[in-house]
Coordinates of C-alpha atoms in Angstrom, one line a residue:
X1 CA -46.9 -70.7 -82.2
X2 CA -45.4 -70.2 -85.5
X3 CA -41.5 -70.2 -86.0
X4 CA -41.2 -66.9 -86.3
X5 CA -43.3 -66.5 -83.3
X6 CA -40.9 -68.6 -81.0
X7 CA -38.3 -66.5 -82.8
X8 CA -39.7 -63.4 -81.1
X9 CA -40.3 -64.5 -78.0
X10 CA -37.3 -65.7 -77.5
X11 CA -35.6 -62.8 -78.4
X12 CA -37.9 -60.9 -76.1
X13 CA -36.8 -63.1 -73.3
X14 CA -33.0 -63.4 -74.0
X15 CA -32.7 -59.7 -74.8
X16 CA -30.7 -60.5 -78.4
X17 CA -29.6 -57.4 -79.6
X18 CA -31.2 -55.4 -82.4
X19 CA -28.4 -55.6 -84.9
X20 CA -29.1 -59.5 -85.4
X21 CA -32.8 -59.4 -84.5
X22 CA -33.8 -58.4 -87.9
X23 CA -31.9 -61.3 -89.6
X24 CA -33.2 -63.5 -87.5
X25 CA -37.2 -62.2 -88.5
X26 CA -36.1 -63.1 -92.0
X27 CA -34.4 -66.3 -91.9
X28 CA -36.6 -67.8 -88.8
X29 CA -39.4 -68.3 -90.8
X30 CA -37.1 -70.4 -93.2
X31 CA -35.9 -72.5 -90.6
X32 CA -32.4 -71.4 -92.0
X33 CA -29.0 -71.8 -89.7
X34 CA -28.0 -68.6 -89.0
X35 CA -24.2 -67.7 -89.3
X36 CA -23.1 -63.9 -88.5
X37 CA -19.3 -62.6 -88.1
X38 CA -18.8 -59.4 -86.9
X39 CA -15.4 -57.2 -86.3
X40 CA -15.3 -55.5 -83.0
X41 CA -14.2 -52.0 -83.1
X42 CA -13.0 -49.0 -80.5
X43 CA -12.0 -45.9 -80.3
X44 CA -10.2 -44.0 -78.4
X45 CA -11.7 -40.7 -77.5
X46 CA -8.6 -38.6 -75.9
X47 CA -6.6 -39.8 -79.5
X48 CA -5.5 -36.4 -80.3
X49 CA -5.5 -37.8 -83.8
X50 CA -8.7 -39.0 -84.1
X51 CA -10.0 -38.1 -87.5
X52 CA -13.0 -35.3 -86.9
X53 CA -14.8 -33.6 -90.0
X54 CA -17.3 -30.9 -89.8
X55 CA -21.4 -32.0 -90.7
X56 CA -22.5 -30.5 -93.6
X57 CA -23.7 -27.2 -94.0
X58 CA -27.1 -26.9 -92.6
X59 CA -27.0 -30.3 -89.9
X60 CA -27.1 -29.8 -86.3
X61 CA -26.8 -33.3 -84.2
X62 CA -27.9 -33.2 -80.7
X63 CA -28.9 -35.7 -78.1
X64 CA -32.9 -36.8 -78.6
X65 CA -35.3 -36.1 -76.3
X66 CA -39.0 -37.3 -75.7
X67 CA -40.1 -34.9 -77.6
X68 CA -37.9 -36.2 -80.6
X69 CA -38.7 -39.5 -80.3
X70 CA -42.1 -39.1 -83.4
X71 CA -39.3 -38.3 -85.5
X72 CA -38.4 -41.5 -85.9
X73 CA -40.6 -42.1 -88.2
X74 CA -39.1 -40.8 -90.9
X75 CA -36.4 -43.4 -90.9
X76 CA -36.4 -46.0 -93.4
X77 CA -38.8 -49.0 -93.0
X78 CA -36.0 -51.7 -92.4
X79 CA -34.5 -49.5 -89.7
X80 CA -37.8 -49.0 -88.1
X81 CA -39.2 -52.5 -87.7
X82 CA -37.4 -52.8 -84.2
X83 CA -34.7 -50.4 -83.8
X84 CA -35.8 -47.2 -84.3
X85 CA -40.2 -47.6 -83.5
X86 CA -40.6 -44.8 -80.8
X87 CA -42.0 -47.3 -78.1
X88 CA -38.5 -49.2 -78.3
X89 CA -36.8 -45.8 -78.4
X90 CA -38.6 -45.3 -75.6
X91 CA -37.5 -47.9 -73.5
X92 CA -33.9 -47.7 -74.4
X93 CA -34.2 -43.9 -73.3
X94 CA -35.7 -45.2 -69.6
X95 CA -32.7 -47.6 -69.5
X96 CA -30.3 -44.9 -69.7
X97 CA -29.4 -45.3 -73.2
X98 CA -28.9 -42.2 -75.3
X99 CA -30.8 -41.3 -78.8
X100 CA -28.9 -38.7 -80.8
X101 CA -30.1 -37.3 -84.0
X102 CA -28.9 -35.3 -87.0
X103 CA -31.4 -32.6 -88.3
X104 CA -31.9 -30.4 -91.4
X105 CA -34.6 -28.5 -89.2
X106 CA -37.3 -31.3 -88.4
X107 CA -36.0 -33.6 -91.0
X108 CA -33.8 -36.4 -90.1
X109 CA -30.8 -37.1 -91.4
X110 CA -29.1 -39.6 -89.4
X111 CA -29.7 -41.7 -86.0
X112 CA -27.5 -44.0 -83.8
X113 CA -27.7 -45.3 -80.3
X114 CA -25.0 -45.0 -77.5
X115 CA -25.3 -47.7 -75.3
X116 CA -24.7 -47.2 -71.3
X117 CA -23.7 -49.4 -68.4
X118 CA -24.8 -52.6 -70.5
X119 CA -24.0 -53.3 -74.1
X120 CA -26.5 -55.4 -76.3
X121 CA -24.5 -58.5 -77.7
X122 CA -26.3 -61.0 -79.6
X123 CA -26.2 -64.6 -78.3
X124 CA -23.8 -63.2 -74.7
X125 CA -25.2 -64.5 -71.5
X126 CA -28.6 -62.7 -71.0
X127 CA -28.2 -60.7 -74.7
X128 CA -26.0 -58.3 -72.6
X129 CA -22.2 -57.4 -71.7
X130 CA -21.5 -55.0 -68.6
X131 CA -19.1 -52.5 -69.7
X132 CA -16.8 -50.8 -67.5
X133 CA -17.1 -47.1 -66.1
X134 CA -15.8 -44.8 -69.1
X135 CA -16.9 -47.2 -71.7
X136 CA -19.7 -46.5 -74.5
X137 CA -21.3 -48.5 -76.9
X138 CA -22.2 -47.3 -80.6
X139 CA -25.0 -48.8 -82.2
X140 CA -27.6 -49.2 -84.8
X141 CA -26.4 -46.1 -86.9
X142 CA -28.7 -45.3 -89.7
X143 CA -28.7 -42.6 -92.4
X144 CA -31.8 -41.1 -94.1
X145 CA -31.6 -42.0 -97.8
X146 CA -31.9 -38.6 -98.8
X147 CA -28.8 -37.6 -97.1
X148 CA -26.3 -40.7 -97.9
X149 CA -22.7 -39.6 -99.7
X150 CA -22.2 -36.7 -97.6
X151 CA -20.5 -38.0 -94.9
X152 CA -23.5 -37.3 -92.4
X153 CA -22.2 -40.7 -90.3
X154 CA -18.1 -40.2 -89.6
X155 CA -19.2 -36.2 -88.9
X156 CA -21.6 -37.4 -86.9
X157 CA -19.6 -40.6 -84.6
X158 CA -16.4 -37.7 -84.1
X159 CA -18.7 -35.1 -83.2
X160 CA -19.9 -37.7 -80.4
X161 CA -17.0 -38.9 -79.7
X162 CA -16.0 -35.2 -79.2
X163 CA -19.3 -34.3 -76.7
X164 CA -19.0 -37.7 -74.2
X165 CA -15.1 -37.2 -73.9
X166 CA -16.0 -33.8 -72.7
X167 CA -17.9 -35.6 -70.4
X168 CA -15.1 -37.9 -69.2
X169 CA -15.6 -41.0 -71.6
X170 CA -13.0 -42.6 -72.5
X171 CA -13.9 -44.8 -75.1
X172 CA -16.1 -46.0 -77.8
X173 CA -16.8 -49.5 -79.1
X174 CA -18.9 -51.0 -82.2
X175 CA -19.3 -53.8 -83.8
X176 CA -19.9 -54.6 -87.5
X177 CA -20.9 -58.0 -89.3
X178 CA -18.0 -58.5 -91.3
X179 CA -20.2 -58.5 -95.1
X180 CA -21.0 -55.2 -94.7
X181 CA -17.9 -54.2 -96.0
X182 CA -19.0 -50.0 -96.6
X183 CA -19.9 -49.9 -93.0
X184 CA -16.4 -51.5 -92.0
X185 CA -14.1 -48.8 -94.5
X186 CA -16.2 -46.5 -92.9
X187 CA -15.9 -46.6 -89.1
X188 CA -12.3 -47.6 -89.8
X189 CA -11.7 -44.2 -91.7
X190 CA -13.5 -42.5 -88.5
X191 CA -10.7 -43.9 -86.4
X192 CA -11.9 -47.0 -84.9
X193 CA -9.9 -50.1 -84.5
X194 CA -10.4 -53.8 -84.8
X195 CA -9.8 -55.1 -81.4
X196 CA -11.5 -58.0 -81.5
X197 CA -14.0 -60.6 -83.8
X198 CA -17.4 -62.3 -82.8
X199 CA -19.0 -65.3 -84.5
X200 CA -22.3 -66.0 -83.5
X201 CA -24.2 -69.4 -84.8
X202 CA -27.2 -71.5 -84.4
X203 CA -30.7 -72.4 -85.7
X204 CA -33.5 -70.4 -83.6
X205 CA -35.1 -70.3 -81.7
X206 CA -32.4 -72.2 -79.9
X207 CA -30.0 -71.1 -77.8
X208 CA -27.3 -69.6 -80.6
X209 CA -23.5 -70.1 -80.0
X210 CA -21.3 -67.1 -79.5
X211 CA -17.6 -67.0 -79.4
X212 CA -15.7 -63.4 -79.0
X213 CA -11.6 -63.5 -80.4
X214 CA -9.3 -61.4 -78.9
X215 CA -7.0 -59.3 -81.2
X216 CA -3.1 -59.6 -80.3
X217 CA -1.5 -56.9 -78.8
X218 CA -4.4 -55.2 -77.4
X219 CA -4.1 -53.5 -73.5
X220 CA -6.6 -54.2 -70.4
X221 CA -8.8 -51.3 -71.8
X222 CA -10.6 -54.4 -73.4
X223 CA -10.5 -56.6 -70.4
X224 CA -14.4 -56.5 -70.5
X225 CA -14.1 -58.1 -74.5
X226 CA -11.6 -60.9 -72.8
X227 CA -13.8 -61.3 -70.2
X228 CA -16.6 -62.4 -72.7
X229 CA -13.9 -64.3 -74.8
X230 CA -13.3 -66.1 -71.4
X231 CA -17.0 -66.6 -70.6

C-alpha cells in the first residue's frame, strides 16, 4: 500500500477529522512532517451582544435535508474531496450531525456543519471529543466562489447561532488553523472568542501528537477543552 494509501486508512480507522484530512492527502505522499496550530473558538449564544447581520438580499439558509444533499455538488472541488461528497454528508446526517445550506433558489451559496454529541478533533483519542449537553460544534464552513465578499458566512454562523439557541443551545465552538488568518478576523468579528489553542504534530501515518492549551481566565463552560488538555 502506497503512503497515501496507509494515510487513508488510517484516517478511516482513527476517525481524524476533515479539517486536517485534506492536508494530510497532500503532504502524505511527500512523506512530509505535518505541523498544524489551530485557535479554538466559542460563542456564546444567549450574548445579547452577539454581533448578527441580515443575509443578503435574495439567500435563505435552512437546515439540509436528504433531499439537499445532490446539491453539494456544486461546491468547489477542494471542499468536495471529503467534506462535502454527498455519501459523507450522508453519514454525518445518520450520526446526528446537522447540514445547513445557504440558497439563491437551487444555487448554493454557502455550507457548514454543526457537529452533535461528539466533536471531530484531529489527532484526540479516537479522532473525537464528547461535548457536553448544550454544546455545538461549527465546522467545515465553505462559501461558493460566486458569492464570497458579501458576507454570506458571519450572516449565516449568527443566524444559526440565533435558530439552535431557540432550541436551548447554549454554545458554539470552532476551531481554526492559525495561518488562515481571513478565516480567524472573520469568526472573531462574528463574536467568537479564543478560548483555547491546539497543536497537532507527527509524520503519518503514525500516530500524530496533539496537545490542547487552555486560555486563562476562562469558566467551567470549557471544562470539556480542559478535559482534553488534561488527557
Amino acid at each position: 500500500m502506497s503512503a497515501l494509501g496507509r494515510v487513508r486508512a488510517a484516517v478511516a480507522e482513527r476517525g481524524l477529522g476533515t479539517v486536517v484530512a485534506d492536508r494530510l492527502w497532500r503532504l502524505a505522499g511527500a512523506g512530509r512532517r505535518i505541523d498544524l496550530d489551530f485557535n479554538w473558538y466559542r460563542l456564546a449564544l444567549a450574548d445579547p451582544e452577539r454581533p448578527r447581520r441580515p443575509l443578503p438580499d435574495g439567500l435563505s439558509l435552512r437546515r439540509a435535508s436528504a433531499e439537499d444533499l445532490a446539491l453539494l455538488e456544486q461546491l468547489p472541488d477542494d471542499a468536495a474531496i471529503t467534506t462535502f461528497t454527498p455519501g459523507l454528508a450522508a453519514d454525518r446526517r445518520g450520526a446526528g450531525h446537522e447540514l445547513w445550506l445557504v440558497t439563491d433558489g437551487q444555487r448554493v451559496a454557502f455550507a457548514c456543519w454543526i457537529f452533535r454529541g461528539t466533536a471531530e478533533v484531529a489527532g484526540a483519542p479516537g479522532g473525537g471529543a464528547p461535548m457536553p449537553p448544550g454544546t455545538v460544534m461549527l465546522e467545515d464552513s465553505i462559501t461558493s466562489p460566486d458569492f464570497r465578499g458579501r458576507g454570506v458566512a458571519p450572516a449565516a454562523w449568527a443566524a444559526i447561532a440565533d435558530a439552535l439557541a431557540a432550541e436551548g443551545t447554549e454554545r458554539m465552538y470552532t476551531k481554526v488553523e492559525k495561518v488562515n488568518i481571513p478565516s480567524c478576523k472573520a469568526v472573531e468579528k462574528a463574536g467568537f472568542r479564543t478560548v483555547a489553542t491546539m497543536t497537532v504534530a507527527g509524520r503519518p501515518p503514525r500516530r500524530l501528537a496533539f496537545r490542547v492549551h487552555m486560555q486563562d481566565g476562562h469558566d467551567g463552560g470549557d471544562g470539556w477543552l480542559g478535559a482534553l488538555a488534561n488527557g
